[in-house]
Coordinates of C-alpha atoms and ligand atoms in Angstrom, one line a residue:
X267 CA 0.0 0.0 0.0
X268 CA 1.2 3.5 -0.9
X269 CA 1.2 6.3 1.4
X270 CA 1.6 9.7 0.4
X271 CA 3.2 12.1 3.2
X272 CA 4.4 15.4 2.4
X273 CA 1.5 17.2 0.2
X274 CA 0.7 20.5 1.0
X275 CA -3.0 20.5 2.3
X276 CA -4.3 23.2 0.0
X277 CA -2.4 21.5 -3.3
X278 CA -3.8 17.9 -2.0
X279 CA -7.2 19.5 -2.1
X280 CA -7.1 21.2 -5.2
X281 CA -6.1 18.2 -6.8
X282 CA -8.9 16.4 -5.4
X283 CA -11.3 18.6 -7.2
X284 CA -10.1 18.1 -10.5
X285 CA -9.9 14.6 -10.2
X286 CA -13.8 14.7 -8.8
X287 CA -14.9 16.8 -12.2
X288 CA -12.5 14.1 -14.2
X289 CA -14.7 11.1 -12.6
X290 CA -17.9 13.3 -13.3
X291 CA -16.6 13.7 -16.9
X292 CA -15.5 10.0 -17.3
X293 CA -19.3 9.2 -15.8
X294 CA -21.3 11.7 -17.6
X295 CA -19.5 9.4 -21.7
X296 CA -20.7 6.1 -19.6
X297 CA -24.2 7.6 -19.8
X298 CA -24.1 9.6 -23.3
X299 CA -23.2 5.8 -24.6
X300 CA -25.0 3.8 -23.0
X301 CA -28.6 4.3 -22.7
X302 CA -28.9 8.2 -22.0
X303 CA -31.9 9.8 -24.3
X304 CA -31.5 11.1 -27.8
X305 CA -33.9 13.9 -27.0
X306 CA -31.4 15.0 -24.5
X307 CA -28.0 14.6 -26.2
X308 CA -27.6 18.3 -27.0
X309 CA -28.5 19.6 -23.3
X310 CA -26.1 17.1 -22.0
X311 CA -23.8 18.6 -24.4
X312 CA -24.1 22.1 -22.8
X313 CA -23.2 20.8 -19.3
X314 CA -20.6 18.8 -20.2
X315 CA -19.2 22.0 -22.0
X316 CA -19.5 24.0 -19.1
X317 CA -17.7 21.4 -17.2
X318 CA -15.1 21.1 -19.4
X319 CA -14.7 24.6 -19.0
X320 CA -14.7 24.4 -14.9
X321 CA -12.0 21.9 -15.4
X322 CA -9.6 23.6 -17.8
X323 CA -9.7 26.7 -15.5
X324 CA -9.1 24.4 -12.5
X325 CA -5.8 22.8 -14.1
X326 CA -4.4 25.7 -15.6
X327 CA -4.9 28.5 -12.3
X328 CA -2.1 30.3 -12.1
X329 CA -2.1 29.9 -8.0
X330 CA -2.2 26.5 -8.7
X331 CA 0.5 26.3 -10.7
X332 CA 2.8 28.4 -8.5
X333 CA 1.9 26.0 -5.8
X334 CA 3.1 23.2 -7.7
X335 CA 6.5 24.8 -8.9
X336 CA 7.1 25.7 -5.4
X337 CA 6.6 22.3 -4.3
X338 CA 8.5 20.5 -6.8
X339 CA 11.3 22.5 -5.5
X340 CA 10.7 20.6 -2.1
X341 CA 13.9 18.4 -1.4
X342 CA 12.2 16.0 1.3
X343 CA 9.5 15.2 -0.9
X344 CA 8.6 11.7 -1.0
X345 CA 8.7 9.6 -4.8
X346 CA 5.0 9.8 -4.9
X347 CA 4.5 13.2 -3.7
X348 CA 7.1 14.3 -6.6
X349 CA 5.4 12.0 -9.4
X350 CA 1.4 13.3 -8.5
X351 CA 3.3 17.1 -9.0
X352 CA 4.8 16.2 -12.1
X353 CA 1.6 14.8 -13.4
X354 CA -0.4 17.7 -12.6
X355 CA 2.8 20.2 -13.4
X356 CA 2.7 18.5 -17.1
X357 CA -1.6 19.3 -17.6
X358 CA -0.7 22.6 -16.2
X359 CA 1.9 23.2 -18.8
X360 CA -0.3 21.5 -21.5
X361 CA -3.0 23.1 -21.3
X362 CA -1.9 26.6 -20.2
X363 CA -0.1 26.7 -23.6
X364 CA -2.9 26.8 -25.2
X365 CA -5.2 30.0 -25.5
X366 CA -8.8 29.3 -23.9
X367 CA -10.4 30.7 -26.6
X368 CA -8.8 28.3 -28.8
X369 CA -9.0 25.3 -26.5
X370 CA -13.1 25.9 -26.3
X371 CA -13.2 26.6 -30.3
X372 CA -11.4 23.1 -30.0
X373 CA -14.1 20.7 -28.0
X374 CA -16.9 22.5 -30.4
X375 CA -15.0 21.4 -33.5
X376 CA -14.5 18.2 -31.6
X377 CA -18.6 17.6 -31.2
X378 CA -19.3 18.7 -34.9
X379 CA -16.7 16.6 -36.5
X380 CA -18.4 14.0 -34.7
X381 CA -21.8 15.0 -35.8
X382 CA -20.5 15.5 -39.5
X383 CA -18.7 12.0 -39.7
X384 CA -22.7 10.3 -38.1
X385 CA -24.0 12.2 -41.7
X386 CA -21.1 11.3 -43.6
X387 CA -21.8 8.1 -42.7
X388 CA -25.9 8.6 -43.5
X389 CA -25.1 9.8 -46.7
X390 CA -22.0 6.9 -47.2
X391 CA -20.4 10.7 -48.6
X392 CA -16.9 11.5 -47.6
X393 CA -16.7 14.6 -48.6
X394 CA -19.4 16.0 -46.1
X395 CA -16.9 14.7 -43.2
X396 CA -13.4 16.1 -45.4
X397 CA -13.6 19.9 -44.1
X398 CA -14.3 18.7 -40.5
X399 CA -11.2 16.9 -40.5
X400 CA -9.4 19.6 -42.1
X401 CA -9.9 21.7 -39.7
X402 CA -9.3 19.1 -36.2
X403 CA -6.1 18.4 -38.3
X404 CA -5.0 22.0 -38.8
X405 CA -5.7 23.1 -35.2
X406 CA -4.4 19.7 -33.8
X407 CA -1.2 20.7 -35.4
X408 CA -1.6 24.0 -34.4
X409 CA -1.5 22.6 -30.8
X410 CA 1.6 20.5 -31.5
X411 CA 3.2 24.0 -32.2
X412 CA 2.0 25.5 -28.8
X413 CA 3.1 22.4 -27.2
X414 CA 6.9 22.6 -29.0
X415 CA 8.6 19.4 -30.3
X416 CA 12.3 18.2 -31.6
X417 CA 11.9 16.3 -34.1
X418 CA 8.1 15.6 -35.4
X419 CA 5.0 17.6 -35.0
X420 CA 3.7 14.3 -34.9
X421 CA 5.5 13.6 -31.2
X422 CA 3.3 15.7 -28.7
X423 CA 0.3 14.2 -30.3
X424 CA 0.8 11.2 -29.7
X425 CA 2.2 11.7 -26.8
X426 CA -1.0 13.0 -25.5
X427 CA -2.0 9.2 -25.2
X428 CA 1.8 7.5 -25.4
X429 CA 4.0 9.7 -23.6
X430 CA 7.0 7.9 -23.8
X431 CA 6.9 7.0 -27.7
X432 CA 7.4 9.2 -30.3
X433 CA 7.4 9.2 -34.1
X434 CA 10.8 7.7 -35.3
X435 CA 10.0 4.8 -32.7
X436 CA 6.8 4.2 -34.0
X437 CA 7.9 4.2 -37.7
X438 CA 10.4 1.4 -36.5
X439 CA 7.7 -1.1 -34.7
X440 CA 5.3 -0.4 -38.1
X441 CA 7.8 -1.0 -40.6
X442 CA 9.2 -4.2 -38.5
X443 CA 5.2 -5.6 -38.0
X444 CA 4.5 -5.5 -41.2
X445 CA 7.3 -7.2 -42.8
X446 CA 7.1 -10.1 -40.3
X447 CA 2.9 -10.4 -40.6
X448 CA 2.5 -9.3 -44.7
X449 CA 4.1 -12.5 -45.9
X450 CA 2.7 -14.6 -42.8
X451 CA -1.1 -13.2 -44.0
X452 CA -0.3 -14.3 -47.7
X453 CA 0.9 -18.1 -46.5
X454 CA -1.8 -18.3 -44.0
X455 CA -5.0 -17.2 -46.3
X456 CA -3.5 -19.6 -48.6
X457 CA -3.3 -22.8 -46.7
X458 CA -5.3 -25.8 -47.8
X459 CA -6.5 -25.8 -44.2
X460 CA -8.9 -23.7 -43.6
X461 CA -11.5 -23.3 -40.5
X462 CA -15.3 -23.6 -40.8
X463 CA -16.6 -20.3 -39.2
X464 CA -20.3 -20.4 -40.0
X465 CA -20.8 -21.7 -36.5
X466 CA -20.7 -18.2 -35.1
X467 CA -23.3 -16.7 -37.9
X468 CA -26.0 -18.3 -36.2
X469 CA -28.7 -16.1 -34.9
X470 CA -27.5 -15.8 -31.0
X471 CA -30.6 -13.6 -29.2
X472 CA -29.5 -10.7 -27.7
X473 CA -30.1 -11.7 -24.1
X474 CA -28.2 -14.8 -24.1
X475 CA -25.5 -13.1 -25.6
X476 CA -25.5 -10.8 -22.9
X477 CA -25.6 -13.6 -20.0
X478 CA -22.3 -15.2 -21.9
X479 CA -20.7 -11.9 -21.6
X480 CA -21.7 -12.1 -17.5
X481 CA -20.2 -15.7 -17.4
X482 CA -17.2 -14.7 -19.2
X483 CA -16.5 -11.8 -17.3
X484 CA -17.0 -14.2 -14.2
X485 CA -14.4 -16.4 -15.9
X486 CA -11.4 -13.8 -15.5
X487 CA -12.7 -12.6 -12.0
X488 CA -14.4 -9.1 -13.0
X489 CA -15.3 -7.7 -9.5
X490 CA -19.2 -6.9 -10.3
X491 CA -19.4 -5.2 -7.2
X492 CA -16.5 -2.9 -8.6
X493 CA -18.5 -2.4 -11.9
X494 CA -21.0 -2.6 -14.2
X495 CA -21.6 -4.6 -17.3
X496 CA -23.7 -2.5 -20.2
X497 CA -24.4 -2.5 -23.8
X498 CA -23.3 0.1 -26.2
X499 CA -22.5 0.5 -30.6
X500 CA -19.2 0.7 -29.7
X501 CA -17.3 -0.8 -26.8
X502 CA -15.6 0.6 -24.3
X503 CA -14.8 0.8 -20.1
X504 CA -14.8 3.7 -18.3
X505 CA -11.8 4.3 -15.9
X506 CA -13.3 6.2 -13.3
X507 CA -11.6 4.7 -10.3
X508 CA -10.8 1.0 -8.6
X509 CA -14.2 1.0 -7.2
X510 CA -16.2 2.3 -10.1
X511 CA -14.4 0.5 -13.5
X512 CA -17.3 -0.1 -15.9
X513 CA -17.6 -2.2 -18.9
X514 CA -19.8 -1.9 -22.5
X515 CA -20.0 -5.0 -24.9
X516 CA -22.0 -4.9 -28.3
X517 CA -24.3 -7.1 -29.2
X518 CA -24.8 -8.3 -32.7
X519 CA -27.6 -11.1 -33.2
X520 CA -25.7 -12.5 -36.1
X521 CA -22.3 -12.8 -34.9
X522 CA -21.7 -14.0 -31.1
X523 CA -17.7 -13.2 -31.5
X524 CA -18.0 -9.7 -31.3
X525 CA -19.6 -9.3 -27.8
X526 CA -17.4 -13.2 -27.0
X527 CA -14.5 -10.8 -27.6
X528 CA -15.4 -7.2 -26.5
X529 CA -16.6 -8.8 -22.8
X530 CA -13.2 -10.2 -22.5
X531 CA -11.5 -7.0 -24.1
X532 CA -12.9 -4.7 -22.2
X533 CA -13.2 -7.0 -19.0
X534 CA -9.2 -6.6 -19.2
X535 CA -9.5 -3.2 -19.5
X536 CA -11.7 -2.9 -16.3
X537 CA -9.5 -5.6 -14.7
X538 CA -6.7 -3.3 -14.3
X539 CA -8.1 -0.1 -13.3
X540 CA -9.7 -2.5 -10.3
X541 CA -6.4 -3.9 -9.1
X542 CA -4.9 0.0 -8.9
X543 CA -4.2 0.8 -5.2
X544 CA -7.1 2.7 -3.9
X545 CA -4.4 4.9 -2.2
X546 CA -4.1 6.4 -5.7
X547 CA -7.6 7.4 -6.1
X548 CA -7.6 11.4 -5.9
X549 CA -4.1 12.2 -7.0
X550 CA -4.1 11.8 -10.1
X551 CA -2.1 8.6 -10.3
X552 CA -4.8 6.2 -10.0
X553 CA -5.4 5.5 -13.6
X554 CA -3.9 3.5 -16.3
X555 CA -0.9 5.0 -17.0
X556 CA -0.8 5.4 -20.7
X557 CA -3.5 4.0 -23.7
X558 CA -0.5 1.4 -24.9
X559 CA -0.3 -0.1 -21.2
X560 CA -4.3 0.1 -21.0
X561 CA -4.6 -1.8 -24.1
X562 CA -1.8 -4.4 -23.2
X563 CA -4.4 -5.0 -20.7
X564 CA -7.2 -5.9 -22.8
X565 CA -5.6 -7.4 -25.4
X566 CA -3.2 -9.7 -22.6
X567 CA -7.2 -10.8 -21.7
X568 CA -8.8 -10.9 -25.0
X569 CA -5.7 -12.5 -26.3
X570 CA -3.5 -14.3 -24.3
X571 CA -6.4 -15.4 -21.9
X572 CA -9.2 -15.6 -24.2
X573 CA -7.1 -17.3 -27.0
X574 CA -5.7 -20.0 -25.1
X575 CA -7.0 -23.1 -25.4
X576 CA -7.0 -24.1 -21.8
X577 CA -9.6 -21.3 -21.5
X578 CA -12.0 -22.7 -23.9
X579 CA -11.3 -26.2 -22.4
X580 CA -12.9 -24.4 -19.0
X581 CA -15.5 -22.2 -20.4
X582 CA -16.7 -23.9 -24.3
X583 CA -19.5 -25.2 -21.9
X584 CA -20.8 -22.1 -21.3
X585 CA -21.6 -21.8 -25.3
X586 CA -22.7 -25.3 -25.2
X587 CA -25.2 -25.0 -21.9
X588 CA -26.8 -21.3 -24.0
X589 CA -26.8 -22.4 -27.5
X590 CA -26.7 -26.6 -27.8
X591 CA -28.2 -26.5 -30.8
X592 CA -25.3 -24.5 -32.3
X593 CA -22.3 -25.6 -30.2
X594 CA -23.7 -29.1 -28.8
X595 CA -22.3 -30.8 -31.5
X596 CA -18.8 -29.1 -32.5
X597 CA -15.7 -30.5 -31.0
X598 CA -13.9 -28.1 -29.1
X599 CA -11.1 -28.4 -31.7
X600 CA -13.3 -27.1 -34.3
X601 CA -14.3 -24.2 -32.0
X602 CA -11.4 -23.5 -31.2
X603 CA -9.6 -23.1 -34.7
X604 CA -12.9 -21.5 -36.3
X605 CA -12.4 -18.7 -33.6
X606 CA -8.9 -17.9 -34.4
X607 CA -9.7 -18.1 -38.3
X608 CA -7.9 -15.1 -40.4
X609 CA -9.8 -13.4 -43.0
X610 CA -8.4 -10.1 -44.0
X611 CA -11.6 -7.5 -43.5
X612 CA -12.5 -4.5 -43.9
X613 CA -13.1 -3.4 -40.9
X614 CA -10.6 -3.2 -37.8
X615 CA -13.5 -3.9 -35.4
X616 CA -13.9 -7.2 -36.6
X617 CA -10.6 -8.1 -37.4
X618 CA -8.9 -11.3 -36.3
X619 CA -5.5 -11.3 -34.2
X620 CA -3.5 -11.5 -37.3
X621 CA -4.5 -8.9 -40.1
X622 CA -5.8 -6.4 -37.1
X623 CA -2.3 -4.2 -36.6
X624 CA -2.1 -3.6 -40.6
X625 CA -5.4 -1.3 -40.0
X626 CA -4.1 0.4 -37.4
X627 CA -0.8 0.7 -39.7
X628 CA -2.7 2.2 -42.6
X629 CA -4.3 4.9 -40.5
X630 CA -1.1 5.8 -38.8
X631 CA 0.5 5.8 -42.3
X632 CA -2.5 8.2 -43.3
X633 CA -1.8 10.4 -40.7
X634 CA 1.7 10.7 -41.3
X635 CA 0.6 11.5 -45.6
X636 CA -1.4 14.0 -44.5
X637 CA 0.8 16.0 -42.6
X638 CA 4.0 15.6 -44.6
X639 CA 1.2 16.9 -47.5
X640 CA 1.8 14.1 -49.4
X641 CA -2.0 13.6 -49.9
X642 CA -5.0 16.4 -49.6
X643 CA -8.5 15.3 -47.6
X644 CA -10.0 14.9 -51.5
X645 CA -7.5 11.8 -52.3
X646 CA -7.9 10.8 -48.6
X647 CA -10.6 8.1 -49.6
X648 CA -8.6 6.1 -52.6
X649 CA -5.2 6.6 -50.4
X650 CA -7.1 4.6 -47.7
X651 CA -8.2 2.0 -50.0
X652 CA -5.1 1.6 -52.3
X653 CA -3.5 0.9 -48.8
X654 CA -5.9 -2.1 -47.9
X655 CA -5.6 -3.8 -51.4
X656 CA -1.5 -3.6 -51.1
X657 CA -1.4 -5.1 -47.3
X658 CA -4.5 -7.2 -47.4
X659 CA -5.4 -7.7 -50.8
X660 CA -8.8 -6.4 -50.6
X661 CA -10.4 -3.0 -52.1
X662 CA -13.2 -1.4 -49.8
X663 CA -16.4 -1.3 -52.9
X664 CA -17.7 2.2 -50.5
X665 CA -16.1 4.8 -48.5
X666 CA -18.5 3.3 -45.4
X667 CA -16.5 0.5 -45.5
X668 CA -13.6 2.3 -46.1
X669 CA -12.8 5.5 -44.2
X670 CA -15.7 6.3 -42.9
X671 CA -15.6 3.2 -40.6
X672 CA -14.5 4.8 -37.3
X673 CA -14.8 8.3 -35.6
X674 CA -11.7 8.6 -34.2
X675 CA -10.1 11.1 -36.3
X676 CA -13.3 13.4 -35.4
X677 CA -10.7 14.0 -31.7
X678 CA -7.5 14.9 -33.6
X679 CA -4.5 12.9 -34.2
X680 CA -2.6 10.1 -32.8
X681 CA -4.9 7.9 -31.2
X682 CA -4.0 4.8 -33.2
X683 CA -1.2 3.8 -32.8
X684 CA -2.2 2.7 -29.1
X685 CA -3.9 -0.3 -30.4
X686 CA -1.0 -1.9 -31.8
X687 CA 1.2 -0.5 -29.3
X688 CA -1.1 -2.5 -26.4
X689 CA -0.8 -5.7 -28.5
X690 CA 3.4 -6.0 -28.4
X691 CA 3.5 -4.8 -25.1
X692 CA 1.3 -7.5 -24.3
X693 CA 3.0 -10.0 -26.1
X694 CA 6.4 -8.5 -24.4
X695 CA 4.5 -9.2 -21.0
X696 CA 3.5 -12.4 -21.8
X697 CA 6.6 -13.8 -22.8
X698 CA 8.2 -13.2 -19.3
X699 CA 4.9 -14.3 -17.6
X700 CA 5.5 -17.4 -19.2
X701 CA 9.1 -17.4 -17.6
X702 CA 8.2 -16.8 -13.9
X703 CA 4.7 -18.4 -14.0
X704 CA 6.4 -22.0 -15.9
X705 CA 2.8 -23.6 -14.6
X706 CA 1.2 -20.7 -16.6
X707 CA -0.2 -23.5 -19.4
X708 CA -1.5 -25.4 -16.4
X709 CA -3.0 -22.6 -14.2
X710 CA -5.2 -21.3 -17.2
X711 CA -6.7 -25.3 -17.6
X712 CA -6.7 -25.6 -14.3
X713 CA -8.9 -22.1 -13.9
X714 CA -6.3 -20.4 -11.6
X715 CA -6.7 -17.0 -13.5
X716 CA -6.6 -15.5 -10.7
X717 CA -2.4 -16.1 -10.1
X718 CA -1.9 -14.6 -13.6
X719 CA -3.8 -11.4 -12.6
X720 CA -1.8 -11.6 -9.4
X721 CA 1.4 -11.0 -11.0
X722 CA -0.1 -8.1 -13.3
X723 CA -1.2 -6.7 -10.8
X724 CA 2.1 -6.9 -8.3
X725 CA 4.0 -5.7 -12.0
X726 CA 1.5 -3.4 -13.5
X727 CA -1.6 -2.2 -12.1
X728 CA -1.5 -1.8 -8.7
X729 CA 1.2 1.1 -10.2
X730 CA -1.7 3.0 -11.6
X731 CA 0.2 6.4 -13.1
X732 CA 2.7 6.2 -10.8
X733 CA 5.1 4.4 -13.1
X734 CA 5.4 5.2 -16.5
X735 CA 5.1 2.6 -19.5
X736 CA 8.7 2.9 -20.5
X737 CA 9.1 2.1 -16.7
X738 CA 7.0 -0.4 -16.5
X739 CA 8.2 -2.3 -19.7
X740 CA 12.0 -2.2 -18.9
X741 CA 11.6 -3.5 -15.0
X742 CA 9.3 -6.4 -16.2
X743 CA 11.4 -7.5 -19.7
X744 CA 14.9 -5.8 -19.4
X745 CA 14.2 -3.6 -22.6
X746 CA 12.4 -1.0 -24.0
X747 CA 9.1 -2.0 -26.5
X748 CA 10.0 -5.0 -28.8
X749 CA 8.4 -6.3 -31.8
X750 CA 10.3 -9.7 -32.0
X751 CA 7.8 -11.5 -29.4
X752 CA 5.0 -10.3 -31.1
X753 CA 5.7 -11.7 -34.2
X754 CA 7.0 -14.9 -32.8
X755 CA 4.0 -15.9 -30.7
X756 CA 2.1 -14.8 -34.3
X757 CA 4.1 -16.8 -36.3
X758 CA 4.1 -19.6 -33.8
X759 CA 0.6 -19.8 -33.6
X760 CA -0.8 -19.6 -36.7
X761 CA 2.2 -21.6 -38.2
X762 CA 0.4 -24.7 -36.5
X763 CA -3.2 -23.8 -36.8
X764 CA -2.7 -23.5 -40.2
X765 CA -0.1 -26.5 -40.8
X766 CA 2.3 -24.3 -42.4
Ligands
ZN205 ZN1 -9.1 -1.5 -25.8

């Protein structure tokens, strides 16, 4: 347990505050996504932009700040003390670099990209969503210049979400994932073995798909009493402290994987922020420390949990007992390699493990086009598919298919690459689990899940923000983030699936 000594009284309670108008924040997106009124979106809106506003004042008051300078200057200051200033000291800095005026111009741009990309969508017309992202773009960049940067205007973008990563690292991991998984995609989708995957196209009612979520979620040891288990169009879990870490599957009647995997996804997410040390909560600290780490989290569930075999030997009865007449009769084998089929897609969302980081690739290879003006918003649309058919040998036939598939770029720039980050992190994490924990085979047959999110926890997230990823990564592997287990465990894998 963590204690935290030498805070000044009046700092310690400022600090509170934000972090209460944070968790209000965090609470008030649970309920915009899932369930809260149409009829009200736009009211909602209004409060959540005056809070917004209440919080940007709060972490950018010049008293504030001064408080935090003086006390970083503080020599008896305890490690913690010195890491929740530095936190706060960095939002301070952030954000007071930016004018106000701008910041609020900023969020609005923010909602109406949004709101443009939904029509875009509508209207399957990319051009009604092209001026939108122009301008998040241009003032996104515009806040990279505020914000200052050595090498790549690209760097404090991402390192809004990433701090510790920055452009020439990221071209390295990209360019070494897809030379490893390019050649692997070609020799797997062209195997005479291939798995039957019509099992999960059955119709699977909603409700029972909801009460496999519950049971899978009870498989990794989600602390309902900690949570709350919802449905959403997108999923997501909402970090809003160890005692409060929600969870949103989606629910499609005519394909049971995507809530199979988003409860387990997500469940990892929700896992983590439950095993941070409560001690953290109101500091600052007590979150995941960066989106790469958070999604190593997920994915080490969704993946290296919910794609082992020894899980399905455990919990393929729970498929069986809901849905006999689909499952009752398919050997777990079959189940087993018809869930781990690859099919290049395209869509990310319902990618499998293998062709998924060359979508996240091809955005972040977008992103970097645009800004080196190597293609305008017009050409956006044909760059985007001339990039799927040369890495996965298929051509979107419309632009909803194509780019107008997620929202994300409706916030700015940068947040891909955190997907694909999470995953080789994970697979870094893994590898050394697999070193202490030698049982680790066993304890996942055996349904000891609970040791393996023992150790996370004692390595990971009991640390909350209090360690960062770089940090994190080199006391559990020796190194920095690596590709090479990553593509091993993905060549391993589907090198025997696929008799290759
Ligand atoms: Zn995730």
């Amino acid at each position: 347990m963590t204690t935290i000594q030498r805070l000044d009284a009046a700092l310690a309670a400022h600090i509170e505050k934000v972090e209460h108008y944070k968790q209000v924040q965090t609470l008030l997106a649970w309920d915009a996504r899932t369930g809260a009124p149409r009829k009200g979106a736009s009211y909602a809106a209004r409060a959540k932009a005056t809070l917004a506003g209440e919080l940007f004042k709060l972490q950018t008051d010049a008293d504030f700040g001064s408080r935090l300078e003086e006390a970083a200057q503080q020599e008896d200051l305890d490690e913690l003390s010195k890491r929740i200033i530095a936190e706060h000291w960095k939002t301070y800095k952030r954000w007071s670099a930016i004018p106000i005026e701008e910041y609020q111009a900023f969020v609005q741009q923010q909602g109406l990209a949004n709101a443009a990309w939904l029509e875009a969508r509508a209207a399957n017309d990319f051009s009604i969503f092209a001026p939108h992202l122009k301008q998040i773009f241009d003032a996104s960049l515009k806040f990279a210049g505020y914000w200052g940067y050595e090498q790549h205007a690209y760097d404090p973008l991402v390192q809004q979400f990433d701090p510790d990563l920055d452009k020439v690292t990221l071209d390295r991991i990209f360019s070494e994932l897809k030379s490893a998984l390019i050649p692997l995609i070609r020799r797997v989708t062209s195997s005479a073995k291939q798995p039957d995957t019509s099992i999960f196209n059955h119709p699977f009612p909603l409700e029972q798909q909801r009460q496999l979520g519950i049971e899978l979620l009870q498989a990794i040891r989600y602390d309902f009493d900690a949570g709350q288990f919802g449905a959403t169009v997108h999923p997501f879990s909402s970090a809003i402290n160890p005692y409060d870490a929600r969870l949103a599957a989606k629910f499609v009647e005519n394909d049971v994987r995507v809530s199979l995997w988003s409860a387990l996804h997500e469940g990892g997410h929700s896992l983590y922020t439950q095993n941070i040390d409560p001690n953290l909560i109101h500091t600052g600290l007590g979150i995941f420390t960066s989106y790469g780490i958070h999604e190593s989290q997920s994915i080490f569930f969704e993946k290296f949990i919910g794609r082992h075999k020894g899980f399905w030997e455990n919990n393929y009865f729970i498929l069986q007992k809901i849905k006999p007449e689909t499952f009752g009769s398919v050997s777990l084998d079959d189940f087993y390699f018809a869930l781990n089929a690859v099919k290049p897609t395209f869509n990310r969302f319902e990618a499998d493990e293998l062709t998924y980081n060359l979508h996240l690739i091809i955005r972040y290879e977008l992103e970097q086009a645009i800004i080196a003006g190597e293609v305008d918003y017009e050409g956006l649309p044909e760059a985007w598919n001339d990039k799927y058919e040369e890495y996965l040998g298929i051509r979107p036939p419309t632009h909803l298919e194509g780019i107008l598939q997620d929202g994300h770029w409706s916030a700015g720039f940068g947040l891909f690459p955190s997907y694909t980050l999470g995953f080789v992190y994970a697979a870094q994490i893994h590898k050394v689990i697999r070193r202490e924990l030698p049982d680790y085979d066993h304890l996942i047959e055996s349904d000891h899940i609970e040791t393996i999110t023992g150790w996370l926890t004692t390595h990971i997230h009991q640390f909350g923000k209090s360690r960062s990823a770089d940090e994190l990564i080199k006391s559990i592997t020796g190194k920095s983030i690596d590709t090479a287990p990553l593509i091993h465990y993905l060549t391993d894998k589907y090198e025997q699936l696929y008799e290759l």
